[in-house]
Coordinates of C-alpha atoms and ligand atoms in Angstrom, one line a residue:
Chain A
M1 CA -54.2 35.2 -78.2
I2 CA -50.9 37.0 -79.1
E3 CA -51.3 39.2 -82.1
T4 CA -48.7 41.3 -84.1
V5 CA -49.9 44.8 -84.6
A6 CA -46.9 46.0 -86.6
S7 CA -43.8 44.5 -87.8
V8 CA -40.7 46.1 -89.4
G9 CA -37.6 44.4 -90.6
L10 CA -34.3 45.4 -88.9
P11 CA -31.1 45.3 -91.0
I12 CA -29.7 41.9 -89.7
D13 CA -32.0 38.9 -89.2
E14 CA -34.4 40.5 -86.8
K15 CA -38.0 41.7 -86.8
L16 CA -39.2 44.5 -84.7
M17 CA -42.6 43.5 -83.5
I18 CA -45.3 45.3 -81.6
Q19 CA -47.4 42.7 -79.9
K20 CA -50.5 42.5 -77.9
N21 CA -52.3 39.8 -76.0
R22 CA -56.0 39.6 -76.4
L23 CA -58.1 38.0 -73.6
V24 CA -61.7 37.2 -74.4
P25 CA -64.6 35.6 -72.5
A26 CA -64.3 31.8 -72.0
N27 CA -67.4 31.0 -74.0
G28 CA -66.5 33.1 -77.0
L29 CA -67.5 36.3 -78.4
S30 CA -71.1 37.5 -79.5
G31 CA -69.7 40.4 -81.4
N32 CA -71.3 43.1 -79.1
E33 CA -68.5 43.0 -76.4
K34 CA -66.7 46.2 -75.5
R35 CA -63.0 46.4 -75.4
I36 CA -60.5 47.9 -73.1
S37 CA -56.9 48.4 -74.0
V38 CA -54.0 48.7 -71.7
V39 CA -50.9 50.2 -73.4
T40 CA -47.5 50.9 -71.9
G41 CA -43.8 51.1 -72.8
T42 CA -43.9 54.2 -75.0
H43 CA -40.8 55.4 -73.1
G44 CA -38.2 52.7 -72.8
D45 CA -37.1 53.7 -69.3
E46 CA -40.6 53.5 -67.8
L47 CA -41.3 50.0 -66.4
E48 CA -44.1 50.4 -63.9
G49 CA -46.6 49.3 -66.5
Q50 CA -44.8 46.0 -67.1
Y51 CA -46.0 44.7 -63.8
V52 CA -49.5 46.0 -64.3
C53 CA -49.8 44.1 -67.7
Y54 CA -48.8 40.9 -65.9
E55 CA -51.0 41.3 -62.8
L56 CA -54.1 42.3 -64.7
Q57 CA -53.9 39.3 -66.9
R58 CA -53.1 37.0 -64.0
R59 CA -56.2 38.2 -62.2
I60 CA -58.4 37.9 -65.2
K61 CA -57.3 34.5 -66.1
E62 CA -57.8 33.3 -62.5
N63 CA -61.5 34.2 -62.9
I64 CA -61.9 34.1 -66.6
E65 CA -65.7 33.4 -66.2
C66 CA -66.1 36.9 -65.0
L67 CA -64.7 38.4 -68.3
T68 CA -67.6 39.7 -70.4
G69 CA -65.7 41.8 -72.8
I70 CA -62.3 42.1 -74.6
V71 CA -59.1 43.0 -72.9
D72 CA -56.1 43.9 -75.1
V73 CA -52.7 44.3 -73.4
Y74 CA -49.8 46.1 -75.2
P75 CA -46.9 45.8 -72.9
A76 CA -44.2 47.5 -75.2
I77 CA -45.0 49.9 -77.9
N78 CA -41.3 50.8 -78.0
P79 CA -39.8 47.4 -77.4
L80 CA -36.3 48.4 -78.6
G81 CA -36.3 51.2 -76.1
I82 CA -37.2 49.0 -73.2
D83 CA -34.6 46.4 -74.3
S84 CA -31.8 49.0 -74.6
I85 CA -32.9 51.2 -71.6
T86 CA -33.5 54.1 -74.0
R87 CA -36.2 56.5 -73.3
G88 CA -36.8 57.3 -77.0
I89 CA -36.6 55.2 -80.1
P90 CA -33.0 53.9 -80.5
G91 CA -31.3 54.9 -83.7
F92 CA -33.9 57.8 -84.3
D93 CA -33.4 59.9 -81.1
L94 CA -37.2 60.4 -81.2
D95 CA -39.6 60.6 -78.3
M96 CA -42.2 58.2 -79.5
N97 CA -44.9 60.2 -77.7
R98 CA -44.3 63.1 -80.1
I99 CA -45.1 61.3 -83.4
F100 CA -48.7 60.3 -83.1
P101 CA -51.0 59.8 -84.9
G102 CA -48.2 58.7 -87.1
L103 CA -48.1 58.1 -91.0
E104 CA -48.7 54.9 -92.8
N105 CA -46.2 56.0 -95.4
G106 CA -43.7 57.7 -93.2
S107 CA -40.6 56.6 -91.4
M108 CA -40.4 53.4 -89.3
P109 CA -41.5 55.1 -86.1
E110 CA -44.3 57.0 -87.9
Y111 CA -45.5 53.8 -89.5
I112 CA -45.5 51.9 -86.3
A113 CA -47.4 54.8 -84.6
S114 CA -50.1 54.8 -87.2
K115 CA -50.6 51.0 -86.9
I116 CA -50.9 51.4 -83.1
I117 CA -53.6 54.0 -83.5
D118 CA -55.5 51.9 -85.9
D119 CA -55.4 49.0 -83.6
L120 CA -56.5 50.9 -80.4
S121 CA -59.1 53.1 -82.1
G122 CA -62.6 51.9 -81.2
S123 CA -61.7 50.7 -77.6
A124 CA -64.3 51.8 -75.0
A125 CA -61.3 52.9 -73.0
V126 CA -57.6 52.9 -73.3
V127 CA -55.3 53.1 -70.3
D128 CA -51.8 54.4 -71.3
I129 CA -49.4 53.8 -68.4
H130 CA -46.4 55.9 -67.9
A131 CA -43.8 56.0 -65.1
S132 CA -42.5 59.4 -64.9
N133 CA -38.8 59.2 -65.7
I134 CA -35.7 58.3 -63.9
F135 CA -35.5 61.8 -62.3
L136 CA -39.0 62.1 -60.5
E137 CA -41.2 60.0 -58.4
E138 CA -44.9 60.4 -59.0
I139 CA -47.9 59.4 -56.9
P140 CA -50.4 57.3 -59.0
Q141 CA -52.2 59.9 -60.9
V142 CA -54.3 60.5 -64.1
R143 CA -53.3 63.4 -66.3
I144 CA -56.2 64.9 -68.4
N145 CA -56.0 67.6 -71.0
E146 CA -58.8 70.1 -70.1
L147 CA -60.3 69.7 -73.7
S148 CA -61.3 66.1 -72.7
R149 CA -62.2 66.8 -69.1
D150 CA -65.9 66.0 -69.3
T151 CA -65.4 62.5 -70.9
L152 CA -62.3 61.5 -69.0
V153 CA -62.7 62.6 -65.4
P154 CA -65.6 60.3 -64.7
L155 CA -63.6 57.3 -66.1
A156 CA -60.3 58.5 -64.3
K157 CA -62.2 58.4 -60.9
L158 CA -62.7 54.7 -61.3
L159 CA -58.9 54.0 -61.7
N160 CA -58.2 54.0 -57.9
V161 CA -55.5 56.7 -58.3
D162 CA -54.7 59.3 -55.6
Y163 CA -54.8 62.3 -57.8
I164 CA -56.2 63.6 -61.1
W165 CA -54.5 66.5 -62.7
V166 CA -56.5 68.5 -65.3
H167 CA -53.9 70.4 -67.2
S168 CA -54.1 73.1 -69.8
S169 CA -53.6 72.1 -73.5
A170 CA -50.5 72.9 -75.4
T171 CA -50.0 72.5 -79.0
V172 CA -46.9 70.4 -78.6
L173 CA -48.9 67.7 -76.8
E174 CA -51.2 67.2 -79.8
S175 CA -48.7 64.6 -81.0
T176 CA -49.2 62.3 -78.0
L177 CA -50.8 58.9 -78.1
A178 CA -53.5 60.0 -75.8
Y179 CA -54.4 63.3 -77.6
S180 CA -54.5 61.5 -81.0
L181 CA -56.9 58.9 -79.6
N182 CA -59.2 61.2 -77.7
V183 CA -59.5 63.4 -80.8
I184 CA -60.9 60.5 -82.8
G185 CA -63.3 59.6 -79.9
T186 CA -61.5 56.7 -78.2
P187 CA -61.2 57.8 -74.5
T188 CA -57.7 57.5 -73.4
L189 CA -56.4 58.0 -69.8
V190 CA -52.7 58.7 -69.2
V191 CA -51.6 57.3 -65.9
E192 CA -48.2 58.5 -64.4
M193 CA -46.9 56.7 -61.4
G194 CA -43.8 55.6 -59.7
V195 CA -40.3 56.3 -61.1
G196 CA -38.3 55.3 -64.2
M197 CA -36.4 52.1 -64.3
R198 CA -38.1 50.7 -61.2
I199 CA -41.3 48.8 -60.4
T200 CA -43.2 49.9 -57.4
K201 CA -45.4 46.9 -56.7
K202 CA -47.8 48.7 -54.3
Y203 CA -48.7 51.2 -57.1
G204 CA -49.1 48.4 -59.6
D205 CA -51.5 46.6 -57.4
Q206 CA -53.5 49.8 -56.8
L207 CA -53.8 50.6 -60.5
T208 CA -54.7 46.9 -61.3
D209 CA -57.6 47.2 -58.8
G210 CA -58.6 50.4 -60.5
I211 CA -58.6 48.9 -64.1
L212 CA -60.8 46.1 -63.0
A213 CA -63.2 48.7 -61.5
L214 CA -63.2 50.6 -64.7
M215 CA -63.8 47.4 -66.6
K216 CA -66.7 46.6 -64.4
E217 CA -68.3 50.0 -65.1
L218 CA -67.8 49.4 -68.8
G219 CA -69.4 46.1 -68.7
I220 CA -66.2 44.1 -69.5
W221 CA -65.8 42.4 -66.1
N222 CA -68.4 41.2 -63.6
G223 CA -66.1 39.9 -60.8
E224 CA -65.5 41.4 -57.5
V225 CA -63.9 44.8 -57.5
I226 CA -62.7 47.3 -54.9
T227 CA -64.4 50.6 -54.3
P228 CA -62.0 53.1 -56.0
K229 CA -60.5 55.6 -53.6
E230 CA -61.7 59.2 -54.0
P231 CA -58.9 61.1 -55.9
I232 CA -58.0 64.7 -55.3
I233 CA -58.8 66.6 -58.5
S234 CA -56.9 69.8 -59.4
E235 CA -56.1 72.1 -62.1
D236 CA -52.9 73.8 -63.0
G237 CA -53.4 76.9 -60.8
E238 CA -53.2 74.7 -57.7
V239 CA -49.9 73.2 -58.6
S240 CA -46.6 74.8 -57.5
F241 CA -43.3 73.9 -59.1
I242 CA -39.9 73.9 -57.3
N243 CA -37.0 74.1 -59.5
A244 CA -33.3 74.0 -58.5
G245 CA -31.7 77.4 -58.4
K246 CA -28.2 75.9 -58.1
S247 CA -26.6 72.7 -59.4
G248 CA -25.4 70.1 -57.0
V249 CA -26.7 66.9 -55.2
F250 CA -30.2 67.0 -53.9
V251 CA -31.0 65.3 -50.7
P252 CA -34.6 65.6 -49.6
C253 CA -35.8 65.7 -46.0
V254 CA -39.6 65.1 -46.7
G255 CA -41.3 62.0 -47.9
H256 CA -43.3 61.6 -51.1
W257 CA -47.0 62.3 -50.8
K258 CA -46.6 64.0 -47.4
N259 CA -47.9 67.3 -46.3
V260 CA -45.6 70.3 -46.1
K261 CA -46.2 73.8 -44.5
K262 CA -45.3 76.9 -46.3
D263 CA -41.6 77.6 -45.7
G264 CA -41.1 74.1 -44.4
H265 CA -37.8 72.4 -45.3
I266 CA -38.0 70.2 -48.5
G267 CA -34.3 69.4 -48.8
D268 CA -30.8 70.7 -49.6
I269 CA -28.7 70.9 -52.7
L270 CA -25.2 69.9 -51.5
N271 CA -21.7 70.6 -52.9
P272 CA -19.7 67.4 -52.6
L273 CA -16.5 69.2 -53.5
T274 CA -16.6 72.1 -51.0
G275 CA -18.7 70.4 -48.3
E276 CA -21.2 73.2 -48.3
I277 CA -24.9 73.6 -49.0
N278 CA -25.4 75.3 -52.4
E279 CA -29.1 75.8 -51.8
R280 CA -31.7 75.1 -49.1
I281 CA -35.1 74.4 -50.6
F282 CA -38.4 75.4 -48.9
A283 CA -42.0 74.9 -49.6
P284 CA -43.5 78.0 -51.4
T285 CA -47.0 77.0 -50.0
D286 CA -48.8 74.6 -47.8
G287 CA -49.7 71.5 -49.7
I288 CA -48.8 67.9 -50.5
V289 CA -45.7 66.8 -52.4
F290 CA -47.0 64.7 -55.2
T291 CA -43.9 64.8 -57.3
L292 CA -40.4 64.5 -55.7
R293 CA -36.9 64.4 -57.2
E294 CA -35.6 60.9 -57.1
Y295 CA -32.3 61.3 -59.0
P296 CA -29.9 63.2 -56.9
I297 CA -27.8 65.1 -59.4
V298 CA -29.4 68.4 -60.4
N299 CA -28.6 71.3 -62.6
E300 CA -30.0 74.8 -62.4
G301 CA -33.5 74.4 -63.3
S302 CA -34.0 70.7 -62.6
L303 CA -37.4 69.9 -61.1
I304 CA -37.2 69.2 -57.4
A305 CA -40.8 68.8 -56.5
R306 CA -44.4 69.7 -57.4
I307 CA -46.7 70.7 -54.5
L308 CA -50.5 70.6 -54.7
A309 CA -51.9 73.5 -52.5
Chain B
M1 CA -16.4 92.6 -83.0
K2 CA -18.0 92.4 -79.6
E3 CA -18.1 89.2 -77.6
K4 CA -21.1 88.9 -75.5
L5 CA -22.0 86.4 -72.7
L6 CA -25.7 85.6 -73.5
F7 CA -26.2 83.0 -70.8
E8 CA -24.2 81.0 -68.3
L9 CA -25.2 77.8 -66.7
N10 CA -23.4 76.8 -63.5
S11 CA -22.4 73.2 -63.1
V12 CA -21.0 71.2 -60.2
Y13 CA -19.1 68.6 -62.1
R14 CA -17.8 70.5 -65.0
D15 CA -16.9 74.0 -66.1
N16 CA -19.8 76.3 -66.5
M17 CA -21.5 76.4 -69.9
R18 CA -21.1 79.8 -71.5
I19 CA -23.3 80.7 -74.6
K20 CA -21.6 83.5 -76.4
G21 CA -22.8 85.8 -79.2
Y22 CA -20.5 87.7 -81.5
S23 CA -21.9 91.0 -82.8
F24 CA -20.7 93.3 -85.5
G25 CA -21.8 96.8 -86.5
E26 CA -23.9 99.2 -84.4
G27 CA -27.5 100.0 -84.3
E28 CA -30.7 98.1 -85.5
E29 CA -30.7 94.5 -84.5
S30 CA -30.8 93.4 -88.1
A31 CA -29.9 89.7 -88.4
C32 CA -29.1 86.9 -85.9
I33 CA -27.5 83.7 -87.0
V34 CA -27.7 80.6 -84.7
G35 CA -25.6 77.5 -85.1
A36 CA -25.6 74.2 -83.3
T37 CA -28.4 73.6 -80.9
R38 CA -27.6 69.9 -80.8
G39 CA -24.2 68.3 -79.8
N40 CA -23.5 66.7 -83.1
E41 CA -24.1 69.7 -85.3
V42 CA -20.5 70.3 -86.0
Q43 CA -21.0 71.5 -89.6
Q44 CA -23.3 74.2 -88.2
L45 CA -20.7 75.2 -85.7
Y46 CA -18.1 75.3 -88.3
I47 CA -20.1 77.5 -90.6
C48 CA -20.8 80.0 -87.8
S49 CA -17.1 80.2 -86.8
R50 CA -16.2 80.9 -90.5
L51 CA -18.9 83.6 -90.7
I52 CA -17.7 85.3 -87.5
N53 CA -14.2 85.4 -89.1
I54 CA -15.6 87.0 -92.2
F55 CA -17.8 89.5 -90.4
K56 CA -14.7 90.6 -88.4
Q57 CA -12.9 91.3 -91.6
L58 CA -16.0 93.1 -93.1
E59 CA -16.3 95.3 -90.0
H60 CA -12.6 96.1 -90.2
Q61 CA -13.0 97.2 -93.8
G62 CA -16.0 99.3 -93.0
K63 CA -18.5 97.1 -94.9
M64 CA -21.1 96.7 -92.2
K65 CA -23.8 99.2 -93.3
Y66 CA -24.3 102.2 -90.9
G67 CA -26.9 101.5 -88.3
K68 CA -27.1 97.8 -88.8
S69 CA -25.9 95.1 -86.5
V70 CA -25.5 91.3 -87.0
M71 CA -24.9 88.8 -84.2
V72 CA -23.7 85.1 -84.6
I73 CA -24.1 82.5 -81.9
P74 CA -21.9 79.4 -82.9
T75 CA -23.6 77.1 -80.5
V76 CA -26.1 77.1 -77.6
N77 CA -25.1 73.7 -76.5
S78 CA -21.4 73.3 -76.0
H79 CA -21.8 70.9 -73.1
S80 CA -23.3 68.3 -75.3
M81 CA -20.8 69.0 -78.1
N82 CA -18.0 68.4 -75.7
I83 CA -19.1 64.9 -74.8
G84 CA -20.5 63.9 -78.2
K85 CA -24.2 63.6 -77.4
R86 CA -26.9 65.1 -79.6
F87 CA -29.2 66.1 -76.9
W88 CA -28.9 67.7 -73.4
S89 CA -26.1 65.9 -71.4
T90 CA -28.1 65.0 -68.5
D91 CA -31.8 64.6 -69.3
N92 CA -31.5 64.1 -73.1
T93 CA -33.9 66.8 -73.9
D94 CA -33.6 68.8 -77.2
I95 CA -32.9 72.5 -76.7
N96 CA -34.5 73.2 -80.2
R97 CA -37.8 71.8 -78.7
M98 CA -37.8 74.2 -75.8
F99 CA -38.4 77.6 -77.4
P100 CA -39.4 80.2 -76.4
G101 CA -38.1 78.9 -73.2
Y102 CA -39.1 79.6 -69.5
S103 CA -36.6 81.3 -67.2
L104 CA -38.0 79.6 -64.1
G105 CA -38.4 76.1 -65.7
E106 CA -36.2 73.1 -66.5
T107 CA -32.6 73.4 -67.4
T108 CA -33.0 73.4 -71.1
Q109 CA -36.1 75.6 -70.9
R110 CA -33.8 78.2 -69.1
I111 CA -31.2 77.8 -71.8
A112 CA -33.7 78.4 -74.5
A113 CA -35.2 81.4 -72.6
G114 CA -31.7 82.8 -71.9
V115 CA -30.9 82.7 -75.6
F116 CA -34.3 83.7 -77.0
E117 CA -34.5 86.9 -74.8
N118 CA -31.3 88.0 -76.5
I119 CA -32.4 87.2 -80.1
S120 CA -36.1 87.7 -80.3
S121 CA -36.0 91.3 -81.5
Y122 CA -33.9 90.8 -84.6
K123 CA -35.4 91.5 -87.9
F124 CA -34.0 88.4 -89.7
G125 CA -33.2 85.1 -88.0
I126 CA -31.1 82.4 -89.7
Q127 CA -30.6 79.0 -88.1
F128 CA -28.3 76.2 -89.3
T129 CA -29.9 73.0 -88.2
S130 CA -30.3 69.3 -89.0
F131 CA -32.9 66.6 -89.5
Y132 CA -33.5 63.7 -87.2
M133 CA -32.6 61.1 -89.7
Q134 CA -29.0 60.9 -90.8
G135 CA -28.9 61.9 -94.5
D136 CA -27.8 64.4 -97.1
Y137 CA -29.8 67.3 -98.5
I138 CA -29.4 69.5 -101.6
P139 CA -28.5 72.8 -99.8
H140 CA -31.8 74.6 -99.2
V141 CA -33.7 77.2 -97.1
R142 CA -36.5 75.8 -95.2
V143 CA -39.5 77.8 -94.0
M144 CA -42.3 76.5 -92.0
Q145 CA -45.8 77.4 -92.9
T146 CA -47.0 79.6 -90.1
G147 CA -48.8 82.2 -92.1
F148 CA -45.9 84.6 -91.4
E149 CA -43.4 82.9 -93.8
D150 CA -41.9 84.9 -96.7
I151 CA -40.9 82.7 -99.8
E152 CA -39.8 85.6 -101.9
L153 CA -37.3 86.8 -99.3
A154 CA -36.1 83.2 -98.8
K155 CA -35.1 83.2 -102.4
D156 CA -32.5 86.0 -101.7
F157 CA -30.2 83.3 -100.2
G158 CA -29.6 82.1 -103.8
L159 CA -29.6 78.4 -102.8
P160 CA -31.0 75.9 -105.2
Y161 CA -34.3 75.5 -103.4
V162 CA -36.7 77.1 -101.0
Y163 CA -38.7 74.3 -99.3
R164 CA -41.9 74.9 -97.3
R165 CA -43.5 72.4 -95.1
N166 CA -46.5 72.3 -92.7
A167 CA -45.8 73.1 -89.1
R168 CA -46.6 70.0 -87.0
P169 CA -47.5 70.2 -83.3
Y170 CA -43.9 69.4 -82.2
D171 CA -42.6 72.2 -84.4
T172 CA -44.3 74.8 -82.3
T173 CA -41.4 74.7 -79.8
T174 CA -38.6 75.2 -82.3
L175 CA -36.5 78.3 -82.6
N176 CA -37.7 79.0 -86.2
Y177 CA -41.3 78.8 -85.2
N178 CA -41.0 81.1 -82.3
W179 CA -38.9 83.6 -84.1
Q180 CA -41.8 83.8 -86.6
L181 CA -44.3 84.3 -83.8
W182 CA -42.2 87.2 -82.5
E183 CA -42.1 88.7 -85.9
T184 CA -38.6 87.8 -86.9
K185 CA -38.3 86.7 -90.6
A186 CA -37.0 83.2 -89.8
F187 CA -35.1 80.8 -92.2
S188 CA -33.5 77.4 -91.5
V189 CA -30.5 76.7 -93.7
Y190 CA -29.8 73.0 -94.4
T191 CA -26.5 71.9 -95.8
S192 CA -25.4 68.4 -96.7
A193 CA -23.7 67.5 -93.5
T194 CA -24.2 67.5 -89.8
D195 CA -21.7 65.5 -87.7
K196 CA -18.8 65.9 -90.1
I197 CA -17.5 69.0 -91.9
D198 CA -18.2 69.3 -95.5
V199 CA -16.2 72.4 -96.7
V200 CA -17.8 72.7 -100.1
S201 CA -21.4 72.8 -98.8
A202 CA -20.3 75.0 -95.8
R203 CA -18.8 77.5 -98.4
E204 CA -22.1 77.5 -100.2
A205 CA -24.0 78.2 -97.0
I206 CA -21.7 81.0 -96.0
N207 CA -22.0 82.5 -99.3
A208 CA -25.8 82.3 -99.2
V209 CA -26.0 84.1 -95.9
L210 CA -23.6 86.9 -97.1
S211 CA -25.5 87.2 -100.3
F212 CA -28.7 87.5 -98.3
L213 CA -27.5 90.2 -95.9
N214 CA -26.1 92.0 -98.9
K215 CA -29.5 92.1 -100.6
Q216 CA -31.1 93.3 -97.3
G217 CA -28.7 96.2 -97.2
I218 CA -27.1 95.0 -94.0
I219 CA -23.6 94.4 -95.3
Q220 CA -21.6 95.3 -98.4
Y221 CA -20.4 92.2 -100.0
R222 CA -19.6 91.3 -103.6
C223 CA -20.4 87.7 -104.5
H224 CA -21.8 85.7 -107.2
E225 CA -25.7 85.8 -107.4
G226 CA -26.1 82.1 -106.7
F227 CA -29.1 80.2 -108.0
I228 CA -32.5 81.3 -108.9
S229 CA -34.2 79.3 -106.2
Q230 CA -37.0 76.9 -107.1
F231 CA -39.8 76.8 -104.6
I232 CA -40.9 73.4 -103.5
E233 CA -43.4 72.1 -101.0
G234 CA -43.0 69.1 -98.7
H235 CA -46.0 67.3 -100.1
S236 CA -44.9 67.6 -103.7
L237 CA -41.7 65.5 -103.0
M238 CA -41.9 61.7 -103.8
N239 CA -40.8 59.5 -101.0
V240 CA -39.1 56.3 -101.9
K241 CA -39.1 53.8 -99.1
S242 CA -37.4 50.5 -98.6
A243 CA -39.5 47.4 -98.7
T244 CA -36.6 45.3 -97.2
A245 CA -34.1 45.7 -94.5
G246 CA -30.3 45.2 -95.0
I247 CA -27.2 46.9 -96.3
F248 CA -27.9 50.1 -98.2
I249 CA -26.0 50.3 -101.4
R250 CA -26.8 53.7 -102.9
H251 CA -26.2 54.6 -106.6
A252 CA -27.8 58.0 -106.9
D253 CA -26.3 61.0 -105.2
V254 CA -28.0 64.0 -103.9
D255 CA -28.7 66.6 -106.7
S256 CA -28.5 64.0 -109.4
R257 CA -31.2 63.5 -112.0
V258 CA -32.9 60.1 -112.1
K259 CA -35.1 58.6 -114.7
K260 CA -38.3 56.6 -114.1
G261 CA -37.2 53.0 -113.7
D262 CA -33.6 53.7 -112.8
V263 CA -32.2 51.5 -110.1
I264 CA -31.3 54.2 -107.6
A265 CA -30.1 51.8 -104.7
E266 CA -29.9 48.2 -103.8
I267 CA -30.6 46.5 -100.5
M268 CA -28.0 43.7 -99.9
D269 CA -28.8 40.8 -97.7
P270 CA -26.3 41.2 -94.8
Y271 CA -25.5 37.5 -94.6
T272 CA -25.3 36.3 -98.2
G273 CA -24.4 39.4 -100.1
E274 CA -27.2 38.9 -102.5
T275 CA -29.4 41.7 -103.8
A276 CA -32.5 41.4 -101.7
D277 CA -34.2 44.4 -103.3
R278 CA -33.7 46.9 -106.0
V279 CA -34.9 50.5 -105.2
I280 CA -36.5 52.0 -108.4
A281 CA -37.1 55.6 -109.2
P282 CA -40.9 55.9 -109.5
Q283 CA -40.7 59.0 -111.8
N284 CA -38.2 61.4 -113.5
G285 CA -36.8 63.7 -110.9
I286 CA -33.9 65.2 -108.9
V287 CA -32.7 63.6 -105.7
F288 CA -33.3 66.2 -102.9
F289 CA -32.5 63.9 -99.9
H290 CA -31.2 60.5 -99.3
V291 CA -30.3 58.7 -96.1
N292 CA -26.6 57.9 -95.6
Q293 CA -26.4 55.2 -93.0
P294 CA -25.2 51.8 -94.2
L295 CA -27.7 49.6 -92.3
I296 CA -31.4 50.4 -92.9
Y297 CA -34.7 49.1 -91.7
S298 CA -37.6 48.3 -93.8
Q299 CA -40.1 51.1 -94.1
T300 CA -37.3 53.6 -94.2
P301 CA -37.8 56.6 -96.5
L302 CA -34.5 56.3 -98.4
F303 CA -34.8 59.1 -100.9
R304 CA -37.0 62.2 -101.4
I305 CA -37.2 63.1 -105.0
I306 CA -38.3 66.4 -106.7
P307 CA -40.5 65.3 -109.7
T308 CA -39.4 67.0 -112.9
D309 CA -42.1 65.9 -115.3
D310 CA -44.0 69.0 -114.5
L311 CA -40.9 71.3 -114.7
V312 CA -40.1 72.8 -118.0
Ligands
ZN401 ZN1 -43.7 58.3 -70.3

């Protein structure tokens, strides 16, 4: 059943609507069912979650008799952003993931944020799917604030991702959807996978398998599920960042999610005007490349890769 | 006047971006003034360029106090200004959300770090900045509640209001907040324009800065005393929101007095031209802020009003 979570009038004959679809067991609700919520589309240029929203519902509907709880799917909490290929909220130049928990009486984005939090709170788990940005490709991973490690790591392990990154907390991240929900006791897992403006079907299928496994553990699904893969779990200290020292055109010579040796060649930053190499990039450590630059043009400082030692 | 290259960013497809500071006087790093951090902050750039011109004359006339120095940075984001984008030209990040910066990090973190290492030891920090919603303000000095803020000192600008608001999580990466953490007395000055030049409010802001520096014994400058600033807090303002979307026809200006029940704006139906909604002042007060775009959403805070019933 499609429900409207928040609605705001736009100036000319249009309503901005945040919608969700609710799937419930075929023979109705007893009132004791648990609920899982799948949320995506906070950043309008991140599309990987769109396929997951579809695929998860397709599989559930095919075996609706296996559904024993409630599934809420929110494909677009920044619908104007997705429609206009804008990362933030068009017209406000705001990153929607910096305004939670929102404010009922605030501006339009804050009002919507508060409605979304109200609607999601109380879920047994929330999966918030992101897709990096247009610049970087990410291996399917869950990112967890160290403050919620104990609650979230066991749930994250069910999601069938390759990697779990437990990162240190930063005040600025307190205005994310995930932080705002975790703080009120609604466990929320942030998935990052793929790259902006694309759909990587393989990753979408992999995560859908994981969401069903998590649903089974929570008692929301009793159908067949896969055995989730064993993710690598790491903390900040084990992650090395490689940033461009020069501007130019980055061309990698390693694959994503491949092992590299210390001093191994990662790629080059080329100068198309002079025909020379501005900078050669080497691995600072042995490890695996879990983030790799996808968008070729780089400035000094642009992130090239992250390597997990 | 000394021109100092504070940071230079190399580029492949365009000229390098040079961030320049202009300093006056010798000795203690007394006051630093920062203009545009976003590409549309044209008023902020204009004010700084006018200030540089005035400081040059003051220095020439020997009116910089002995042992004091002032630096003005007109913009830290000329690359975005030159192409008419508010945020960073490639990745759309906000330099004013990157402080204190990180010299080994992403491009805008490096820009912030390159600027901040040059300005973090000044005694006073003044930033001209703008709000994320398009609108006009009564000129005011804004301080964030960090525990280090100094309201009495802020009144030395002689602007009509000193406004204090709570720091929110996303404020912790602004220049103002980080200046305060590094023990600089930091003030943000808001004038009534951003992407256009408003000469009258610019003059008011320039006077406020000169008056402030005069009172701190950094320059010698004769000017009128300005206002006895009223102190207001964010939570004491009344928000007046739109119930309806449409064309915004505003009747009340910034700084005007409104009476409870006044129609301060109307929302016009964009197709039929009929009044879809009347926006009513909920209490007596003074208009502190209003939005200025012609088309508005429902749920938009249109006005912020300083209640005056409790003022004598
Ligand atoms: Zn995202």
